[in-house]
PDB file of C-alpha atoms and ligand atoms in Angstrom:
ATOM      1  CA  MET A   1     139.458  92.084  79.046  1.00 89.00           C
ATOM      2  CA  ILE A   2     136.421  90.799  81.157  1.00 95.00           C
ATOM      3  CA  ASP A   3     133.350  93.135  81.368  1.00 96.00           C
ATOM      4  CA  ALA A   4     129.810  93.232  82.581  1.00 97.00           C
ATOM      5  CA  ILE A   5     128.081  96.259  81.176  1.00 97.00           C
ATOM      6  CA  GLY A   6     124.829  97.414  83.126  1.00 98.00           C
ATOM      7  CA  VAL A   7     124.211  93.648  84.058  1.00 98.00           C
ATOM      8  CA  SER A   8     120.906  92.775  85.669  1.00 98.00           C
ATOM      9  CA  LYS A   9     119.680  89.574  86.817  1.00 98.00           C
ATOM     10  CA  GLU A  10     116.020  88.871  88.139  1.00 97.00           C
ATOM     11  CA  TYR A  11     115.371  84.743  89.154  1.00 96.00           C
ATOM     12  CA  ARG A  12     111.882  84.204  88.128  1.00 91.00           C
ATOM     13  CA  ARG A  13     110.270  81.928  90.474  1.00 87.00           C
ATOM     14  CA  GLY A  14     106.262  81.750  89.362  1.00 88.00           C
ATOM     15  CA  PRO A  15     104.922  85.003  89.970  1.00 90.00           C
ATOM     16  CA  SER A  16     107.332  86.525  91.894  1.00 92.00           C
ATOM     17  CA  ALA A  17     111.326  87.606  90.758  1.00 91.00           C
ATOM     18  CA  VAL A  18     114.364  87.956  92.781  1.00 91.00           C
ATOM     19  CA  GLY A  19     116.681  90.912  91.556  1.00 94.00           C
ATOM     20  CA  ALA A  20     119.838  89.349  92.043  1.00 97.00           C
ATOM     21  CA  LEU A  21     121.749  92.045  90.056  1.00 98.00           C
ATOM     22  CA  LEU A  22     120.428  95.201  89.615  1.00 98.00           C
ATOM     23  CA  ASP A  23     122.425  97.197  86.715  1.00 97.00           C
ATOM     24  CA  VAL A  24     125.995  96.008  87.846  1.00 98.00           C
ATOM     25  CA  SER A  25     129.247  97.217  85.903  1.00 97.00           C
ATOM     26  CA  PHE A  26     131.974  95.892  86.560  1.00 96.00           C
ATOM     27  CA  SER A  27     135.573  95.010  84.410  1.00 96.00           C
ATOM     28  CA  ALA A  28     138.653  92.838  85.425  1.00 96.00           C
ATOM     29  CA  HIS A  29     141.604  93.735  83.155  1.00 96.00           C
ATOM     30  CA  ALA A  30     144.289  91.763  81.923  1.00 96.00           C
ATOM     31  CA  GLY A  31     146.741  90.169  84.304  1.00 97.00           C
ATOM     32  CA  GLU A  32     144.654  91.899  87.320  1.00 97.00           C
ATOM     33  CA  TYR A  33     143.245  90.043  90.340  1.00 98.00           C
ATOM     34  CA  VAL A  34     140.130  91.072  91.331  1.00 98.00           C
ATOM     35  CA  VAL A  35     137.804  90.227  94.632  1.00 98.00           C
ATOM     36  CA  VAL A  36     134.837  90.707  94.945  1.00 98.00           C
ATOM     37  CA  ASN A  37     133.091  90.771  98.396  1.00 96.00           C
ATOM     38  CA  GLY A  38     129.845  91.057 100.374  1.00 96.00           C
ATOM     39  CA  ALA A  39     127.537  89.204 102.347  1.00 96.00           C
ATOM     40  CA  SER A  40     126.021  86.232 101.480  1.00 95.00           C
ATOM     41  CA  GLY A  41     122.989  86.738  99.338  1.00 95.00           C
ATOM     42  CA  CYS A  42     124.061  89.703  97.712  1.00 97.00           C
ATOM     43  CA  GLY A  43     124.702  88.336  93.884  1.00 97.00           C
ATOM     44  CA  LYS A  44     128.589  87.538  94.266  1.00 97.00           C
ATOM     45  CA  SER A  45     127.626  83.704  92.286  1.00 97.00           C
ATOM     46  CA  THR A  46     125.417  85.400  90.052  1.00 97.00           C
ATOM     47  CA  LEU A  47     127.703  88.107  88.451  1.00 98.00           C
ATOM     48  CA  LEU A  48     130.386  85.241  88.591  1.00 97.00           C
ATOM     49  CA  MET A  49     128.229  82.765  86.513  1.00 97.00           C
ATOM     50  CA  ALA A  50     127.469  85.759  84.202  1.00 97.00           C
ATOM     51  CA  LEU A  51     131.108  86.788  83.560  1.00 97.00           C
ATOM     52  CA  GLY A  52     131.803  83.082  82.701  1.00 95.00           C
ATOM     53  CA  GLY A  53     129.180  82.683  80.323  1.00 95.00           C
ATOM     54  CA  MET A  54     127.086  80.615  81.927  1.00 94.00           C
ATOM     55  CA  LEU A  55     123.967  82.627  83.358  1.00 96.00           C
ATOM     56  CA  ARG A  56     122.636  84.870  80.431  1.00 96.00           C
ATOM     57  CA  PRO A  57     122.111  88.408  82.165  1.00 97.00           C
ATOM     58  CA  THR A  58     118.244  89.458  82.130  1.00 97.00           C
ATOM     59  CA  ARG A  59     119.705  93.066  80.638  1.00 97.00           C
ATOM     60  CA  GLY A  60     122.943  93.995  79.801  1.00 98.00           C
ATOM     61  CA  ALA A  61     125.649  92.575  78.164  1.00 97.00           C
ATOM     62  CA  VAL A  62     129.118  90.474  79.285  1.00 97.00           C
ATOM     63  CA  THR A  63     132.194  90.975  76.952  1.00 95.00           C
ATOM     64  CA  VAL A  64     135.371  89.483  76.894  1.00 91.00           C
ATOM     65  CA  ASN A  65     138.476  91.016  74.576  1.00 88.00           C
ATOM     66  CA  GLY A  66     135.319  93.059  73.213  1.00 89.00           C
ATOM     67  CA  THR A  67     133.152  89.851  72.278  1.00 90.00           C
ATOM     68  CA  ASP A  68     129.511  89.771  73.180  1.00 94.00           C
ATOM     69  CA  VAL A  69     129.527  86.495  74.795  1.00 95.00           C
ATOM     70  CA  TYR A  70     125.581  86.210  75.086  1.00 96.00           C
ATOM     71  CA  ALA A  71     125.231  86.934  71.513  1.00 95.00           C
ATOM     72  CA  ALA A  72     127.364  83.693  70.538  1.00 91.00           C
ATOM     73  CA  THR A  73     125.004  80.448  70.143  1.00 93.00           C
ATOM     74  CA  THR A  74     125.135  78.112  72.913  1.00 92.00           C
ATOM     75  CA  SER A  75     128.166  76.009  71.320  1.00 94.00           C
ATOM     76  CA  GLU A  76     129.942  78.988  70.221  1.00 92.00           C
ATOM     77  CA  ARG A  77     129.889  79.986  74.217  1.00 93.00           C
ATOM     78  CA  ALA A  78     130.743  76.269  75.380  1.00 92.00           C
ATOM     79  CA  ALA A  79     133.512  76.196  73.177  1.00 90.00           C
ATOM     80  CA  PHE A  80     134.804  79.715  74.816  1.00 90.00           C
ATOM     81  CA  ARG A  81     134.046  78.691  78.440  1.00 90.00           C
ATOM     82  CA  ALA A  82     136.581  75.802  77.314  1.00 88.00           C
ATOM     83  CA  GLY A  83     139.526  77.608  75.688  1.00 88.00           C
ATOM     84  CA  ASN A  84     139.249  80.544  78.236  1.00 92.00           C
ATOM     85  CA  ILE A  85     137.935  80.100  81.702  1.00 94.00           C
ATOM     86  CA  GLY A  86     139.179  78.360  84.418  1.00 95.00           C
ATOM     87  CA  PHE A  87     136.038  78.031  87.267  1.00 96.00           C
ATOM     88  CA  VAL A  88     136.963  76.826  90.799  1.00 96.00           C
ATOM     89  CA  PHE A  89     133.985  76.449  93.255  1.00 93.00           C
ATOM     90  CA  GLN A  90     133.674  76.250  96.885  1.00 91.00           C
ATOM     91  CA  MET A  91     131.986  72.701  96.919  1.00 90.00           C
ATOM     92  CA  PHE A  92     135.050  71.469  94.354  1.00 91.00           C
ATOM     93  CA  HIS A  93     132.449  69.570  92.347  1.00 95.00           C
ATOM     94  CA  LEU A  94     135.404  66.754  91.353  1.00 96.00           C
ATOM     95  CA  VAL A  95     134.278  63.883  89.578  1.00 96.00           C
ATOM     96  CA  PRO A  96     133.768  61.237  92.666  1.00 96.00           C
ATOM     97  CA  TYR A  97     134.860  58.000  90.949  1.00 97.00           C
ATOM     98  CA  LEU A  98     137.523  59.264  88.700  1.00 97.00           C
ATOM     99  CA  SER A  99     141.408  59.636  90.368  1.00 97.00           C
ATOM    100  CA  VAL A 100     142.944  63.607  90.861  1.00 97.00           C
ATOM    101  CA  LEU A 101     144.510  62.835  87.691  1.00 96.00           C
ATOM    102  CA  ASP A 102     141.663  61.760  85.579  1.00 96.00           C
ATOM    103  CA  ASN A 103     139.626  64.612  86.950  1.00 96.00           C
ATOM    104  CA  VAL A 104     142.125  66.798  85.561  1.00 95.00           C
ATOM    105  CA  LEU A 105     142.522  65.158  82.210  1.00 94.00           C
ATOM    106  CA  LEU A 106     138.720  64.691  81.780  1.00 92.00           C
ATOM    107  CA  ALA A 107     138.433  68.602  81.821  1.00 89.00           C
ATOM    108  CA  SER A 108     141.622  68.834  79.552  1.00 89.00           C
ATOM    109  CA  ARG A 109     141.347  69.792  76.056  1.00 85.00           C
ATOM    110  CA  GLY A 110     144.548  67.598  74.719  1.00 82.00           C
ATOM    111  CA  ALA A 111     146.723  68.002  77.658  1.00 77.00           C
ATOM    112  CA  HIS A 112     148.443  64.962  77.799  1.00 85.00           C
ATOM    113  CA  ARG A 113     149.274  62.850  81.002  1.00 90.00           C
ATOM    114  CA  GLU A 114     152.605  63.897  81.524  1.00 92.00           C
ATOM    115  CA  ARG A 115     151.473  68.046  82.064  1.00 91.00           C
ATOM    116  CA  ALA A 116     148.325  66.689  83.735  1.00 93.00           C
ATOM    117  CA  ALA A 117     150.555  65.002  86.506  1.00 95.00           C
ATOM    118  CA  ALA A 118     152.941  67.956  86.785  1.00 94.00           C
ATOM    119  CA  LEU A 119     150.049  70.085  87.500  1.00 94.00           C
ATOM    120  CA  VAL A 120     149.516  67.889  89.990  1.00 96.00           C
ATOM    121  CA  ASP A 121     153.036  67.802  91.613  1.00 94.00           C
ATOM    122  CA  SER A 122     152.238  71.883  91.245  1.00 93.00           C
ATOM    123  CA  VAL A 123     149.253  71.805  93.484  1.00 93.00           C
ATOM    124  CA  GLY A 124     151.455  69.929  96.238  1.00 93.00           C
ATOM    125  CA  LEU A 125     149.519  66.626  95.104  1.00 95.00           C
ATOM    126  CA  THR A 126     152.373  64.272  93.599  1.00 95.00           C
ATOM    127  CA  ASP A 127     151.293  61.496  96.324  1.00 97.00           C
ATOM    128  CA  ARG A 128     147.900  61.755  96.087  1.00 97.00           C
ATOM    129  CA  GLN A 129     147.321  61.502  91.930  1.00 96.00           C
ATOM    130  CA  THR A 130     145.544  58.040  91.935  1.00 97.00           C
ATOM    131  CA  HIS A 131     143.112  58.930  94.907  1.00 97.00           C
ATOM    132  CA  ARG A 132     139.825  59.621  94.377  1.00 97.00           C
ATOM    133  CA  PRO A 133     138.237  62.963  95.942  1.00 97.00           C
ATOM    134  CA  ALA A 134     136.685  60.727  98.753  1.00 97.00           C
ATOM    135  CA  GLU A 135     139.970  59.511  99.543  1.00 97.00           C
ATOM    136  CA  LEU A 136     141.118  63.416  99.855  1.00 97.00           C
ATOM    137  CA  SER A 137     140.944  66.492 102.482  1.00 96.00           C
ATOM    138  CA  ALA A 138     139.124  69.508 101.687  1.00 95.00           C
ATOM    139  CA  GLY A 139     142.200  71.082 101.353  1.00 94.00           C
ATOM    140  CA  GLU A 140     143.502  68.343  99.126  1.00 95.00           C
ATOM    141  CA  ARG A 141     140.049  68.511  96.764  1.00 96.00           C
ATOM    142  CA  GLN A 142     140.431  72.088  96.241  1.00 94.00           C
ATOM    143  CA  ARG A 143     143.990  71.922  95.110  1.00 95.00           C
ATOM    144  CA  ALA A 144     143.121  68.544  92.611  1.00 96.00           C
ATOM    145  CA  ALA A 145     139.905  71.375  91.520  1.00 96.00           C
ATOM    146  CA  ILE A 146     142.240  74.274  90.699  1.00 95.00           C
ATOM    147  CA  ALA A 147     144.981  72.055  88.911  1.00 95.00           C
ATOM    148  CA  ARG A 148     141.800  71.236  86.731  1.00 95.00           C
ATOM    149  CA  ALA A 149     141.273  74.659  86.529  1.00 95.00           C
ATOM    150  CA  LEU A 150     144.759  75.434  85.342  1.00 94.00           C
ATOM    151  CA  VAL A 151     144.799  72.195  82.862  1.00 93.00           C
ATOM    152  CA  ASN A 152     143.787  74.569  79.594  1.00 91.00           C
ATOM    153  CA  GLU A 153     146.158  77.357  80.473  1.00 91.00           C
ATOM    154  CA  PRO A 154     143.059  79.501  80.607  1.00 94.00           C
ATOM    155  CA  PRO A 155     143.645  83.552  80.532  1.00 95.00           C
ATOM    156  CA  VAL A 156     141.077  83.898  83.429  1.00 96.00           C
ATOM    157  CA  ILE A 157     139.895  82.040  86.378  1.00 97.00           C
ATOM    158  CA  LEU A 158     136.782  82.497  88.407  1.00 97.00           C
ATOM    159  CA  ALA A 159     137.093  81.143  91.484  1.00 97.00           C
ATOM    160  CA  ASP A 160     133.535  81.081  93.713  1.00 97.00           C
ATOM    161  CA  GLU A 161     134.406  80.992  97.647  1.00 95.00           C
ATOM    162  CA  PRO A 162     137.168  78.764  96.726  1.00 94.00           C
ATOM    163  CA  THR A 163     138.531  78.913 100.355  1.00 93.00           C
ATOM    164  CA  GLY A 164     134.710  78.658 101.688  1.00 91.00           C
ATOM    165  CA  SER A 165     134.996  75.016 103.279  1.00 90.00           C
ATOM    166  CA  LEU A 166     138.583  75.137 104.173  1.00 90.00           C
ATOM    167  CA  ASP A 167     140.516  75.674 107.468  1.00 91.00           C
ATOM    168  CA  PRO A 168     143.257  78.674 107.505  1.00 92.00           C
ATOM    169  CA  GLU A 169     146.193  76.560 106.635  1.00 92.00           C
ATOM    170  CA  ASN A 170     144.513  75.151 103.293  1.00 92.00           C
ATOM    171  CA  GLU A 171     143.024  78.622 103.238  1.00 93.00           C
ATOM    172  CA  THR A 172     146.271  80.280 102.680  1.00 94.00           C
ATOM    173  CA  ALA A 173     147.796  77.174 100.597  1.00 93.00           C
ATOM    174  CA  VAL A 174     144.689  77.713  97.935  1.00 93.00           C
ATOM    175  CA  LEU A 175     145.082  81.364  97.929  1.00 95.00           C
ATOM    176  CA  ASP A 176     149.076  80.764  97.436  1.00 95.00           C
ATOM    177  CA  ILE A 177     148.355  78.392  94.312  1.00 94.00           C
ATOM    178  CA  LEU A 178     145.693  80.697  92.864  1.00 95.00           C
ATOM    179  CA  ALA A 179     148.432  83.967  93.290  1.00 96.00           C
ATOM    180  CA  SER A 180     151.012  82.148  91.495  1.00 95.00           C
ATOM    181  CA  TYR A 181     148.467  81.755  88.729  1.00 96.00           C
ATOM    182  CA  HIS A 182     147.875  85.368  89.138  1.00 97.00           C
ATOM    183  CA  SER A 183     152.007  86.195  89.245  1.00 97.00           C
ATOM    184  CA  ALA A 184     152.094  84.309  85.673  1.00 96.00           C
ATOM    185  CA  GLY A 185     149.982  86.687  83.961  1.00 97.00           C
ATOM    186  CA  GLY A 186     146.351  85.149  84.693  1.00 97.00           C
ATOM    187  CA  THR A 187     143.647  87.054  85.254  1.00 97.00           C
ATOM    188  CA  LEU A 188     141.388  86.089  88.585  1.00 98.00           C
ATOM    189  CA  VAL A 189     138.140  87.228  89.738  1.00 98.00           C
ATOM    190  CA  LEU A 190     137.511  85.835  93.023  1.00 98.00           C
ATOM    191  CA  VAL A 191     134.257  86.213  95.102  1.00 97.00           C
ATOM    192  CA  THR A 192     133.660  85.583  98.879  1.00 96.00           C
ATOM    193  CA  HIS A 193     132.160  86.665 101.792  1.00 94.00           C
ATOM    194  CA  GLY A 194     135.075  86.766 103.868  1.00 91.00           C
ATOM    195  CA  SER A 195     138.258  88.559 103.545  1.00 92.00           C
ATOM    196  CA  ALA A 196     141.822  86.562 103.172  1.00 93.00           C
ATOM    197  CA  ALA A 197     142.010  86.825  99.969  1.00 94.00           C
ATOM    198  CA  LEU A 198     141.801  90.823 100.045  1.00 94.00           C
ATOM    199  CA  THR A 199     145.766  90.939 100.731  1.00 94.00           C
ATOM    200  CA  TYR A 200     146.423  89.333  97.469  1.00 95.00           C
ATOM    201  CA  CYS A 201     144.484  91.217  95.227  1.00 96.00           C
ATOM    202  CA  ASP A 202     145.074  94.192  93.074  1.00 96.00           C
ATOM    203  CA  ARG A 203     141.660  95.469  93.464  1.00 96.00           C
ATOM    204  CA  HIS A 204     138.902  94.876  96.142  1.00 96.00           C
ATOM    205  CA  VAL A 205     135.016  95.437  95.043  1.00 97.00           C
ATOM    206  CA  ARG A 206     132.460  95.245  97.456  1.00 97.00           C
ATOM    207  CA  MET A 207     128.914  94.648  96.701  1.00 98.00           C
ATOM    208  CA  ALA A 208     125.810  94.518  98.376  1.00 97.00           C
ATOM    209  CA  SER A 209     122.032  93.680  97.736  1.00 97.00           C
ATOM    210  CA  GLY A 210     122.708  93.785  94.387  1.00 97.00           C
ATOM    211  CA  ARG A 211     125.059  96.205  93.622  1.00 98.00           C
ATOM    212  CA  ILE A 212     128.591  97.274  93.590  1.00 97.00           C
ATOM    213  CA  GLU A 213     128.811  99.371  96.375  1.00 95.00           C
ATOM    214  CA  SER A 214     132.479 100.411  96.380  1.00 91.00           C
ATOM    215  CA  GLU A 215     136.008 100.236  95.189  1.00 89.00           C
ATOM    216  CA  GLU A 216     139.532 100.103  96.495  1.00 86.00           C
ATOM    217  CA  THR A 217     142.901  99.320  95.717  1.00 84.00           C
ATOM    218  CA  PRO A 218     144.642  97.763  98.632  1.00 76.00           C
TER     219      PRO A 218
HETATM  220  P1  ADP B 301     125.941  85.082  97.076  1.00 83.50           P
HETATM  221  O1  ADP B 301     126.365  84.377  95.974  1.00 83.50           O
HETATM  222  O2  ADP B 301     126.265  86.468  97.204  1.00 83.50           O
HETATM  223  O3  ADP B 301     125.459  84.414  98.433  1.00 83.50           O
HETATM  224  P2  ADP B 301     123.554  84.433  94.816  1.00 83.50           P
HETATM  225  O4  ADP B 301     124.414  85.367  93.466  1.00 83.50           O
HETATM  226  O5  ADP B 301     123.660  83.257  94.863  1.00 83.50           O
HETATM  227  O6  ADP B 301     124.539  85.578  96.303  1.00 83.50           O
HETATM  228  O7  ADP B 301     122.601  85.083  95.109  1.00 83.50           O
HETATM  229  C1  ADP B 301     121.524  86.354  94.960  1.00 83.50           C
HETATM  230  C2  ADP B 301     120.238  86.410  95.396  1.00 83.50           C
HETATM  231  O8  ADP B 301     119.646  85.407  94.207  1.00 83.50           O
HETATM  232  C3  ADP B 301     119.865  85.831  96.612  1.00 83.50           C
HETATM  233  O9  ADP B 301     118.841  86.575  97.121  1.00 83.50           O
HETATM  234  C4  ADP B 301     119.414  84.071  96.299  1.00 83.50           C
HETATM  235  O10 ADP B 301     118.566  83.646  97.041  1.00 83.50           O
HETATM  236  C5  ADP B 301     118.849  84.791  94.559  1.00 83.50           C
HETATM  237  N1  ADP B 301     118.938  83.876  94.030  1.00 83.50           N
HETATM  238  C6  ADP B 301     120.284  82.269  93.669  1.00 83.50           C
HETATM  239  N2  ADP B 301     120.075  82.128  92.667  1.00 83.50           N
HETATM  240  C7  ADP B 301     118.316  81.843  92.408  1.00 83.50           C
HETATM  241  C8  ADP B 301     117.545  81.140  91.661  1.00 83.50           C
HETATM  242  N3  ADP B 301     118.058  80.237  90.832  1.00 83.50           N
HETATM  243  N4  ADP B 301     116.390  81.592  91.789  1.00 83.50           N
HETATM  244  C9  ADP B 301     115.875  82.192  92.502  1.00 83.50           C
HETATM  245  N5  ADP B 301     116.548  82.849  93.221  1.00 83.50           N
HETATM  246  C10 ADP B 301     117.983  82.910  93.289  1.00 83.50           C
HETATM  247 MG1   MG B 302     127.557  82.501  96.266  1.00 83.50          MG
END
């Protein structure tokens, strides 16, 4: 359902350029959980942002259900992202001066307070609803960020090192929440330099130096 076809990305910095992705083709099927891992700097975040309609490739195409994401106008692409994709980041990117509940509601397209509160419950933050991000542990912040990513019931979640700032216990908690999204039919692409997520996924893609090196089904 989400495909990168011959995607290359060069970051230009004055006279020089960094080839972050070199002719990468990648697919995630509906309902699939794919982990992409590889060393820091190999292009994982670049691939994820390109898949999510946030970073236009230098060459190649990204399609979702056959529709070319970067052929759309900027506002069509924004609408596509809002309706189809939930993002989870290593550093959470919560709004610091809003409560957990209001962070979830801010991202929502029409969800009511009850639905947002139910989501906050589902990630185990029932008694942290009114806390601001600074009043939460890192694991709680990431669970709040996942509740926010889920609020519009996106068919796809893209997660960039979602457990990169967490201790092992919280890492497991976050991976379990993402696994239950996948069990309920969600499509999940998780990129990481680590290996904890590998035991959960349907397919494991390994990247090195801007290329896909190998793929395996655990
Ligand atoms: P990863 O997520 O696997 O650590 P990234 O996709 O962030 O890797 O980066 C891939 C390569 O592109 C790295 O060498 C990085 O330094 C470079 N890079 C990333 N973003 C930029 C940018 N905005 N400008 C120039 N180079 C960048
Ligand atoms: Mg990265």
